[in-house]
N, CA, C and O atoms as a DFTB+ gen file, in Angstrom:
596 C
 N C O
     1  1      16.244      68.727     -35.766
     2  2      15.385      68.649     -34.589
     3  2      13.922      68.579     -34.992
     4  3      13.052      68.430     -34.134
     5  1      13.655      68.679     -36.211
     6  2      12.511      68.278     -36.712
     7  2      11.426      69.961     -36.519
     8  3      11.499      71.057     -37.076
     9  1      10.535      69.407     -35.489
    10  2       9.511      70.529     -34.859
    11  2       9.919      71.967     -35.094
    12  3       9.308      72.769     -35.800
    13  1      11.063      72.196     -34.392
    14  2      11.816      73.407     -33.842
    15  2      13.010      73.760     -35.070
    16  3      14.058      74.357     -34.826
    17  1      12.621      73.275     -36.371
    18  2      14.186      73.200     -37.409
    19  2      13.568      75.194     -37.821
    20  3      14.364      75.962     -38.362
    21  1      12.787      75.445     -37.614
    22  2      12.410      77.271     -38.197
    23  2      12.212      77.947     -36.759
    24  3      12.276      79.175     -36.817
    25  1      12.038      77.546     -35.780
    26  2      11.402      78.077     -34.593
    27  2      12.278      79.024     -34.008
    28  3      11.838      79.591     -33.007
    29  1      13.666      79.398     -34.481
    30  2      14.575      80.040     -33.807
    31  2      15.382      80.926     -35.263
    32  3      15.815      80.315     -36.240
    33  1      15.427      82.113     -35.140
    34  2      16.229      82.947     -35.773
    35  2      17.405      82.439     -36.684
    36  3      18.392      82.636     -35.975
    37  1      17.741      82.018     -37.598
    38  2      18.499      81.254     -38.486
    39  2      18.275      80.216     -38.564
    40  3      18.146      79.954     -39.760
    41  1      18.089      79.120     -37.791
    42  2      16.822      77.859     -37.631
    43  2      18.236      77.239     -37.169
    44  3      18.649      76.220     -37.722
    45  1      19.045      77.933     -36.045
    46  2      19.833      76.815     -35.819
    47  2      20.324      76.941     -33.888
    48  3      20.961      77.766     -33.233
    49  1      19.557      75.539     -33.538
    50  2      19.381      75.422     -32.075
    51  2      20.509      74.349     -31.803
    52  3      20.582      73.214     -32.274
    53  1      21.540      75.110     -30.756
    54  2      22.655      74.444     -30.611
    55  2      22.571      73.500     -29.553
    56  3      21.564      73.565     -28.847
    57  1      23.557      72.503     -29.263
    58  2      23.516      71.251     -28.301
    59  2      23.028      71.994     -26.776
    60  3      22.136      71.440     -26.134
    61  1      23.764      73.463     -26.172
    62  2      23.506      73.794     -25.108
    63  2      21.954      74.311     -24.992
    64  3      21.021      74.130     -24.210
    65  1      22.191      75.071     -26.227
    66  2      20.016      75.586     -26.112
    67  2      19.249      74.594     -25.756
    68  3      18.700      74.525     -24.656
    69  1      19.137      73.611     -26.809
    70  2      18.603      72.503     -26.403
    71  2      18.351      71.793     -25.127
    72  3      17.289      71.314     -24.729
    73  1      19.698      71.811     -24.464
    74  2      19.959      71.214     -22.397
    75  2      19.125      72.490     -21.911
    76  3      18.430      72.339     -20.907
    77  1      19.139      73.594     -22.474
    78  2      18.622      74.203     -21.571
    79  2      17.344      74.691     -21.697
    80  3      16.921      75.475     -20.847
    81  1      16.441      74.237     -22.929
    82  2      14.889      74.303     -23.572
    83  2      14.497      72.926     -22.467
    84  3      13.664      72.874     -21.562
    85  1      15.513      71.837     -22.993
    86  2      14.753      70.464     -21.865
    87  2      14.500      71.005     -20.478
    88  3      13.334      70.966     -20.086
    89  1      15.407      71.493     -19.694
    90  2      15.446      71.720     -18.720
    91  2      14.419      72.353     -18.124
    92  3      13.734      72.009     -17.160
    93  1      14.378      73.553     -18.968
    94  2      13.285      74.519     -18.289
    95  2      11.740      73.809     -19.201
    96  3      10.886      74.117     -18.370
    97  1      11.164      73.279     -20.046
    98  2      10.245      72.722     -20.436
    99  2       9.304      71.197     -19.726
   100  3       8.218      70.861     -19.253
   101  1      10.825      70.620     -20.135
   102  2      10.439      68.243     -19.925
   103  2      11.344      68.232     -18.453
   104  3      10.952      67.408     -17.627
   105  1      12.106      68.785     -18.204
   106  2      13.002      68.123     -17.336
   107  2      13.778      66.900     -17.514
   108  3      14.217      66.192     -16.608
   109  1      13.935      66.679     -19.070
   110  2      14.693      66.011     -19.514
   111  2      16.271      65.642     -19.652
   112  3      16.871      64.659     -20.086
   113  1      16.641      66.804     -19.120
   114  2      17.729      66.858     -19.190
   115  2      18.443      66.638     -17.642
   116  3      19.641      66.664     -17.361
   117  1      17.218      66.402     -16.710
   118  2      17.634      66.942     -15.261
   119  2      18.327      65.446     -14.486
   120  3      18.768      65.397     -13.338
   121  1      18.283      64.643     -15.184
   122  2      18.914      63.292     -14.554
   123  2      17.786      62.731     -13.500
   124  3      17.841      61.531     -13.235
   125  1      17.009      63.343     -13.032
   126  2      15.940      62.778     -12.035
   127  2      16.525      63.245     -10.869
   128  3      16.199      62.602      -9.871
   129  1      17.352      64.242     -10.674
   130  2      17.767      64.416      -9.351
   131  2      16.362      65.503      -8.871
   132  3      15.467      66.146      -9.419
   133  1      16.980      65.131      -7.199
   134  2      15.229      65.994      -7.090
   135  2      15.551      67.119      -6.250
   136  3      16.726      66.991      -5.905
   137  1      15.017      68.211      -5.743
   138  2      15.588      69.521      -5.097
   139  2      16.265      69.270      -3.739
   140  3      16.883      70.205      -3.228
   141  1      16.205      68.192      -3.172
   142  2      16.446      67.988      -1.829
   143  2      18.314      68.373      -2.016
   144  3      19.064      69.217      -1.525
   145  1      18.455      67.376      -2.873
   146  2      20.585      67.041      -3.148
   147  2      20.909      68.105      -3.542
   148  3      20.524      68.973      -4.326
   149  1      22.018      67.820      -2.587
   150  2      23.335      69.131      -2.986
   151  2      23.451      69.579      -4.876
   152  3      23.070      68.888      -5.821
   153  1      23.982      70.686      -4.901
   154  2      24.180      70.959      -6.275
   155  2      25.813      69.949      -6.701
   156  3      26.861      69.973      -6.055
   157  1      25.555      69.249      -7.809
   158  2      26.620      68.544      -7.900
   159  2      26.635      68.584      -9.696
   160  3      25.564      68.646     -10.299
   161  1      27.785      68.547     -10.341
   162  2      27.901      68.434     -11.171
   163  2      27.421      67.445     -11.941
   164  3      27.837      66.349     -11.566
   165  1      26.624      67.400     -12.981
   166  2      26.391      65.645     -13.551
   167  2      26.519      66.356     -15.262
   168  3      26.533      67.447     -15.832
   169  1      26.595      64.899     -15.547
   170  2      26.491      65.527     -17.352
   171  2      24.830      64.809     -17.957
   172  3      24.200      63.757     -17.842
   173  1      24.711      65.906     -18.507
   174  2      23.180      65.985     -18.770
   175  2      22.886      64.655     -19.505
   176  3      23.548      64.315     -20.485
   177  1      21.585      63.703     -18.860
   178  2      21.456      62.966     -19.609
   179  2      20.349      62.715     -19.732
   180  3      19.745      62.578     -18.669
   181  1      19.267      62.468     -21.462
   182  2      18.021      62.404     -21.026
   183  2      17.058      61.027     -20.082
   184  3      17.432      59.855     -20.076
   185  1      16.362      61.311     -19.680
   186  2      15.817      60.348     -18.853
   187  2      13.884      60.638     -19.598
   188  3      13.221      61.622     -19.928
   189  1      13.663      59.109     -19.552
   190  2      11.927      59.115     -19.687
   191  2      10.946      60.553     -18.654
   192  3      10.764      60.650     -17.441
   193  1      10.742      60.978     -19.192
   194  2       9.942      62.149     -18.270
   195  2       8.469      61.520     -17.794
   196  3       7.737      60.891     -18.559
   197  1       8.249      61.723     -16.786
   198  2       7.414      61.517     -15.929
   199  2       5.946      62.484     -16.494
   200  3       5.759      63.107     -17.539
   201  1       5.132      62.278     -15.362
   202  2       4.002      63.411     -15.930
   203  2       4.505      64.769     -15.031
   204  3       4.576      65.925     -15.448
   205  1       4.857      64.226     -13.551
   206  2       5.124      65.177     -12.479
   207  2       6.534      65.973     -13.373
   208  3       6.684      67.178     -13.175
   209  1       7.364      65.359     -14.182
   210  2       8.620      65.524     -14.666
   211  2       8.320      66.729     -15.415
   212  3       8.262      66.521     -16.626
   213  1       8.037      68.363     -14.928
   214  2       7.920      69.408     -15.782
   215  2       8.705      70.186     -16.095
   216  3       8.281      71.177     -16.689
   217  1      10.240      70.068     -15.820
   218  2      11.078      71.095     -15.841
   219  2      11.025      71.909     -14.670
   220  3      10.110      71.887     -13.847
   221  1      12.318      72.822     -14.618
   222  2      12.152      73.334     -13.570
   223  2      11.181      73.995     -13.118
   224  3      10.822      73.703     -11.977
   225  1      10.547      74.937     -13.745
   226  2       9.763      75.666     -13.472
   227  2       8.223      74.867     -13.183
   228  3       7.508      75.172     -12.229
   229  1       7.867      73.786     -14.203
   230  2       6.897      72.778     -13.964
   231  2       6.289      73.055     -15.442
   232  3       5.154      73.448     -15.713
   233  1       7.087      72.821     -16.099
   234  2       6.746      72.438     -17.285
   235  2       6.598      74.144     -17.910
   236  3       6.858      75.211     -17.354
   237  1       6.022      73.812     -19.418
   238  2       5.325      75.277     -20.329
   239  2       4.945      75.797     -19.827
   240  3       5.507      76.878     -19.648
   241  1       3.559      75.519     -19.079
   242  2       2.672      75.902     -18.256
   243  2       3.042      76.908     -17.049
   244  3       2.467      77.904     -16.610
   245  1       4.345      76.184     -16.657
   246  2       5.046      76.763     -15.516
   247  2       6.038      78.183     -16.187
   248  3       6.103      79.301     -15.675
   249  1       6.437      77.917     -16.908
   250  2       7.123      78.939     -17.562
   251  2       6.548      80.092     -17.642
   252  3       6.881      81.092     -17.005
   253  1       5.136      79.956     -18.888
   254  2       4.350      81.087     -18.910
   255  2       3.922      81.797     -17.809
   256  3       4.066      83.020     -17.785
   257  1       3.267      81.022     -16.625
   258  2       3.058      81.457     -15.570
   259  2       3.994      82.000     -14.630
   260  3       3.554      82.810     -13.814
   261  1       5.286      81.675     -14.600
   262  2       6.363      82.532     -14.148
   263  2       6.535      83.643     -15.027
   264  3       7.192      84.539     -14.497
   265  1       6.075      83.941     -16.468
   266  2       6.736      85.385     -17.298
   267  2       5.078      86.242     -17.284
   268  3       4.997      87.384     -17.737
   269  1       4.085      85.661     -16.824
   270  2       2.913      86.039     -16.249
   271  2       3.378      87.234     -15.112
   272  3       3.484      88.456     -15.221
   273  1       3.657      86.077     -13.701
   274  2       3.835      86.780     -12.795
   275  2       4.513      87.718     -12.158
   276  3       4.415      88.233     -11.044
   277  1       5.709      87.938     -13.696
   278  2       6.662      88.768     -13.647
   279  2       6.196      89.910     -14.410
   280  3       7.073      90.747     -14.622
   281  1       4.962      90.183     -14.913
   282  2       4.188      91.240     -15.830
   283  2       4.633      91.482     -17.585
   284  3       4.586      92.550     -18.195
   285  1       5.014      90.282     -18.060
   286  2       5.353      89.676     -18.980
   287  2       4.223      88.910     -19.917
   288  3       4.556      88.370     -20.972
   289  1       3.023      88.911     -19.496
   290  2       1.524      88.009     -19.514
   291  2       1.396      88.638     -21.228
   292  3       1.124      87.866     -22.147
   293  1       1.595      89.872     -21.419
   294  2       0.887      89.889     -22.784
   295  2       2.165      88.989     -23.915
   296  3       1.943      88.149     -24.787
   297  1       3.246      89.473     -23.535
   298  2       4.781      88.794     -24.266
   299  2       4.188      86.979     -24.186
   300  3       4.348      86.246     -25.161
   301  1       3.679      86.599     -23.203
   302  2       4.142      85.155     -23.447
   303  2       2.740      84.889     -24.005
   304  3       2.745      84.082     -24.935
   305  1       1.348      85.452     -23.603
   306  2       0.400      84.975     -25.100
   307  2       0.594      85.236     -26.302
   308  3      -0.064      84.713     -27.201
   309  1       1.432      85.999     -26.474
   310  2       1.647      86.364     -27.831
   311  2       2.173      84.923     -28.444
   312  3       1.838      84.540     -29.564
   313  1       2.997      84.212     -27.612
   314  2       3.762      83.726     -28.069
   315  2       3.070      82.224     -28.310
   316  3       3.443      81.351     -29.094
   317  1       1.671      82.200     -27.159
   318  2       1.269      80.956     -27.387
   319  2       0.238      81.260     -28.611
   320  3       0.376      80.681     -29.689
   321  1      -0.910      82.301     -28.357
   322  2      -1.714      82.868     -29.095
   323  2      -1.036      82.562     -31.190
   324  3       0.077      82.253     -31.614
   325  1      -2.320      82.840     -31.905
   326  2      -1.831      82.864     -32.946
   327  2      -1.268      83.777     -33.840
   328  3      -0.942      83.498     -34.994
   329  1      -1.143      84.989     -33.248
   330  2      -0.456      86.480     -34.215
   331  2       0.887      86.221     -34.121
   332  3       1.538      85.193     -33.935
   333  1       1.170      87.421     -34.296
   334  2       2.493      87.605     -34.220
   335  2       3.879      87.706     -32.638
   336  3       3.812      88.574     -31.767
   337  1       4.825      86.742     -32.678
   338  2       5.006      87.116     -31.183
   339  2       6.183      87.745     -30.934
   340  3       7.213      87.680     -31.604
   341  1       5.912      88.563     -29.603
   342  2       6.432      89.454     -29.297
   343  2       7.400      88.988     -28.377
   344  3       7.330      88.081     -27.548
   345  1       8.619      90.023     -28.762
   346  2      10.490      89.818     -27.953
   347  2       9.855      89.748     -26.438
   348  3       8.780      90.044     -25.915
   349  1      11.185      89.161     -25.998
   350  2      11.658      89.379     -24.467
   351  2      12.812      89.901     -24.376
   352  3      13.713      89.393     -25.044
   353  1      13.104      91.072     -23.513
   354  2      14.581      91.166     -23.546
   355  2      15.588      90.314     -22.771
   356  3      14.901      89.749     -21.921
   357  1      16.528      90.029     -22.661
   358  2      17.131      88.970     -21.754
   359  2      17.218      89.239     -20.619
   360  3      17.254      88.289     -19.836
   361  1      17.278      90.490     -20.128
   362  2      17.457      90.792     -18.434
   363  2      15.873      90.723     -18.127
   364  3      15.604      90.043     -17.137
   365  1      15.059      91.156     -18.626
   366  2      13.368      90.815     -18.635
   367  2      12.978      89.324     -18.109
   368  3      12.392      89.060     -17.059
   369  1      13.624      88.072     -19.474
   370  2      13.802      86.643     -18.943
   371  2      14.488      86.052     -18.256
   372  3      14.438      84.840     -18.046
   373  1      15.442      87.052     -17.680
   374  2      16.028      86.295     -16.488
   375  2      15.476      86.603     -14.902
   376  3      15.240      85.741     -14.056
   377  1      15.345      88.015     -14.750
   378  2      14.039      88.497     -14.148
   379  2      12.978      87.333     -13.315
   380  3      12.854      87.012     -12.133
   381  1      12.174      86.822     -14.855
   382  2      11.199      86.244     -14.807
   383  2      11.449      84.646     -14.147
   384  3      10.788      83.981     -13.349
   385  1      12.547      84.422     -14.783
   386  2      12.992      82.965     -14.685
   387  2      13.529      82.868     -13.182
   388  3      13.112      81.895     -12.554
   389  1      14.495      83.840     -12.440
   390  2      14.916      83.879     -11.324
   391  2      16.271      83.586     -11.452
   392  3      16.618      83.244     -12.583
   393  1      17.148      83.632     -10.567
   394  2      18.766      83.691     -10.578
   395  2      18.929      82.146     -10.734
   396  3      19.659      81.508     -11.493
   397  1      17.869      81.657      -9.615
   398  2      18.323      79.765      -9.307
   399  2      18.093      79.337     -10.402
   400  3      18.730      78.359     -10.792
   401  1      17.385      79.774     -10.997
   402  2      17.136      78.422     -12.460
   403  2      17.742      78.705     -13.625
   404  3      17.862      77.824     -14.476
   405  1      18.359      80.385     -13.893
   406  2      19.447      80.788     -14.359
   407  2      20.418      80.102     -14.439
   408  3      20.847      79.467     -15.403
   409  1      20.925      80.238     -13.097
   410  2      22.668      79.865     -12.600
   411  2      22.110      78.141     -12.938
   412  3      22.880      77.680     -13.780
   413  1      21.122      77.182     -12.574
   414  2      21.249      75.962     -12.725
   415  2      21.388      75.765     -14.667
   416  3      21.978      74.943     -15.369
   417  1      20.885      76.466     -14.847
   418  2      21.005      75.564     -16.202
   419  2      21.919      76.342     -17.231
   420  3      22.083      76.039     -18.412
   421  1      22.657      77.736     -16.338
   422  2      24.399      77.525     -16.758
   423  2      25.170      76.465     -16.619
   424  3      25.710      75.831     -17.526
   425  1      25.228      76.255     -15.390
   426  2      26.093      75.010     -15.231
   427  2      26.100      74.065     -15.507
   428  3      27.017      73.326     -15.149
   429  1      24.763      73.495     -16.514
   430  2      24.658      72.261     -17.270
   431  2      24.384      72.989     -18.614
   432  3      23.550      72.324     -19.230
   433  1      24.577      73.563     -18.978
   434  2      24.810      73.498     -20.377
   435  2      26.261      74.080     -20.577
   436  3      26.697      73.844     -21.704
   437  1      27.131      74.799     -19.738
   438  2      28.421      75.457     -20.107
   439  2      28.362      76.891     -20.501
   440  3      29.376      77.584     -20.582
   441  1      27.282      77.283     -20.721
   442  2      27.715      78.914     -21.265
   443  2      26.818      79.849     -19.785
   444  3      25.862      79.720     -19.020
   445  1      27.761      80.635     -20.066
   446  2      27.571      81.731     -19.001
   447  2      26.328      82.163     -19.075
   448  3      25.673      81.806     -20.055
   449  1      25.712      83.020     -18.076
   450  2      23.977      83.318     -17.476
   451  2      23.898      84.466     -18.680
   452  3      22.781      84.649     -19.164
   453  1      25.182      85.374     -19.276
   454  2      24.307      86.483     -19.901
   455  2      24.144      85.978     -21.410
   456  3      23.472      86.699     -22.148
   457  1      24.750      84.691     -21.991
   458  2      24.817      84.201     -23.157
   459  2      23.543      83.076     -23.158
   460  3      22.827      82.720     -24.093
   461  1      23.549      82.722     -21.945
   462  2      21.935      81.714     -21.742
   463  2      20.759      82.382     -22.139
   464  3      20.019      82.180     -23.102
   465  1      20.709      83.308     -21.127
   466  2      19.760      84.193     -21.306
   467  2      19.247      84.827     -23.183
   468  3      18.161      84.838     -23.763
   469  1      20.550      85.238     -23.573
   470  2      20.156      85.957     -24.752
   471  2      19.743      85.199     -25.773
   472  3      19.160      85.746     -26.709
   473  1      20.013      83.550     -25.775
   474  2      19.907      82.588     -26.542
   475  2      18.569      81.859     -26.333
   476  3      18.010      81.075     -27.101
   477  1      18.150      82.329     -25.020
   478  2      16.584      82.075     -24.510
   479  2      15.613      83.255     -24.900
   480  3      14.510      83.022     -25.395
   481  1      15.973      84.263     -24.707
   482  2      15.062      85.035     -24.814
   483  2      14.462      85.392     -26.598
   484  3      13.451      85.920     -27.061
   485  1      15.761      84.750     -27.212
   486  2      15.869      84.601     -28.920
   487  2      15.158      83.355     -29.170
   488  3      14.321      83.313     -30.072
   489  1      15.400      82.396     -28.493
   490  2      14.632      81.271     -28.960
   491  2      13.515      80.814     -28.498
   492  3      12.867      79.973     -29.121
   493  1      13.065      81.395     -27.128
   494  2      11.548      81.123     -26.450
   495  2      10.467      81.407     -27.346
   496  3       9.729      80.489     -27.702
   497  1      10.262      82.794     -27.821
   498  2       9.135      82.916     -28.561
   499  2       8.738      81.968     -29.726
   500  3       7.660      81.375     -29.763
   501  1       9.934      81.860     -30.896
   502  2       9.258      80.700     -31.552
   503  2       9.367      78.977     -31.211
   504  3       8.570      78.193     -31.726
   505  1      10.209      78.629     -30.493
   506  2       9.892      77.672     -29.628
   507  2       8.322      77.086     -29.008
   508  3       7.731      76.052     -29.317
   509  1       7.988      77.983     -28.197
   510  2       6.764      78.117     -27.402
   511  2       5.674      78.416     -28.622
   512  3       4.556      77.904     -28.684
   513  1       5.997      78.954     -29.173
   514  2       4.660      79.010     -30.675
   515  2       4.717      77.407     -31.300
   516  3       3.734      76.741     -31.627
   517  1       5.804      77.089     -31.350
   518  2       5.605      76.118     -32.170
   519  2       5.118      74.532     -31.663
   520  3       4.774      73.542     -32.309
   521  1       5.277      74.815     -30.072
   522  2       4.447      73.964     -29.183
   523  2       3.133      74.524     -28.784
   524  3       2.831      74.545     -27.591
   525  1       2.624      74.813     -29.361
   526  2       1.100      76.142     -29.334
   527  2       0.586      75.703     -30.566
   528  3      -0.535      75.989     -30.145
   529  1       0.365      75.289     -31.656
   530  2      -0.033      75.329     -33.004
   531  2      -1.797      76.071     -33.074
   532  3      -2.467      76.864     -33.735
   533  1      -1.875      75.307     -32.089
   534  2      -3.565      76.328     -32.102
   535  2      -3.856      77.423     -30.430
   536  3      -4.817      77.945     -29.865
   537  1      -2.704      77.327     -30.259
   538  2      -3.467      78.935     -29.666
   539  2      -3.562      78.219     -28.229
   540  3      -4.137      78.859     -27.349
   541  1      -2.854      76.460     -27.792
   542  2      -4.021      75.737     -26.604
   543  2      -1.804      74.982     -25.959
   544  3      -0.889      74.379     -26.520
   545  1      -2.064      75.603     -24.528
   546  2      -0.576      74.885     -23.793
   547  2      -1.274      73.593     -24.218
   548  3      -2.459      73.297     -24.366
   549  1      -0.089      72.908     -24.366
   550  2      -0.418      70.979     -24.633
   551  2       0.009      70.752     -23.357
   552  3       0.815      71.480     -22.778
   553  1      -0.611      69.552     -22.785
   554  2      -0.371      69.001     -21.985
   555  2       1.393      67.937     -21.827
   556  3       1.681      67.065     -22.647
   557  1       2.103      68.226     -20.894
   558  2       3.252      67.974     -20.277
   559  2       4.072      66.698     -21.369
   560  3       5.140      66.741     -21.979
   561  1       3.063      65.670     -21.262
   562  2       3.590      64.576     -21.746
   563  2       3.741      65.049     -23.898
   564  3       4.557      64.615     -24.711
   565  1       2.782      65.873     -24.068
   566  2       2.882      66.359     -25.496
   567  2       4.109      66.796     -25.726
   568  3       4.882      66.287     -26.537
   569  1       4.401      68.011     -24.837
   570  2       5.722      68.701     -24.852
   571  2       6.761      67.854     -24.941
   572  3       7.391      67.730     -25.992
   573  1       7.085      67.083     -23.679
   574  2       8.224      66.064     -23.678
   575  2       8.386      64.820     -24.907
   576  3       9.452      64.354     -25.311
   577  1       7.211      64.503     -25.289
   578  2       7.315      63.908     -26.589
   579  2       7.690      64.839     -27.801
   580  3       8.081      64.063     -28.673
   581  1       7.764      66.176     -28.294
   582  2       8.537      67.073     -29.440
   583  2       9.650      67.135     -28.820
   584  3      10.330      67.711     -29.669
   585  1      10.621      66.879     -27.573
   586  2      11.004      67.032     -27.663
   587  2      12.121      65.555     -27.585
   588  3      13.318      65.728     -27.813
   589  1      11.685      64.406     -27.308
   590  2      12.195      63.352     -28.033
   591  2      12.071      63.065     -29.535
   592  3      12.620      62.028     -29.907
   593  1      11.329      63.942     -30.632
   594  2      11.056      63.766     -31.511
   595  2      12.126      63.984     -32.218
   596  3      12.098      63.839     -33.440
């Protein structure tokens, strides 16, 4: 995976992490369906990301600012910032993330909400650092390009 080959605890990010880093990051993985449609099964496929195209949450930006508003703010500069960064626990990031965007990106990647979670909350911090290199969120289209990389 290039970028992200150290960014995660043994340096090894599996096919579902991945559906579910796009998801909540590029919205790459989201098929272009848009919130209006029923929940329907699809198999994840990537699509060109848009600028509006931020993931669920609305991109990095959106992320941090959801683990912000959940009182999580020093955990996720850590993580953009340049020291050292600091855990999330998984009921903490799911918390933050909310049930809906939980349960959605169980069901497209296949593994259950408490195995999502723990595989997120393990792989967000160096993930998100490693789209940070200086300390600055990149802008949307940056992100979605590491992660076609």
């Amino acid at each position: 995976m290039g970028l992200f080959d150290n960014a995660v605890p043994g340096g090894n990010i599996t096919k579902p992490l991945m559906i579910a880093l796009g998801a909540l990051l590029v919205g790459k993985m989201l098929s272009g369906r848009s919130a209006e449609q029923p929940d329907q099964p699809q198999a994840p496929a990537p699509v060109e990301p848009t600028a509006s195209d931020g993931g669920l949450l609305g991109g990095l930006g959106g992320l941090l600012d959801k683990l912000k508003d959940a009182g999580h703010g020093n955990v996720a500069d850590s993580w953009v910032g340049t020291g050292q960064n600091q855990s999330i626990n998984a009921n903490d990031l799911g918390a933050a993330l909310g049930p809906q965007v939980i349960r959605e990106i169980a069901q497209r990647t296949g593994l259950d909400e408490q195995e999502l979670l723990k595989q997120l909350s393990t792989a967000l911090p160096g993930i998100v650092d490693k789209l940070t290199p200086n300390g600055q969120v990149p802008q949307q289209h940056q992100v979605a390009s590491a992660f076609n990389s």
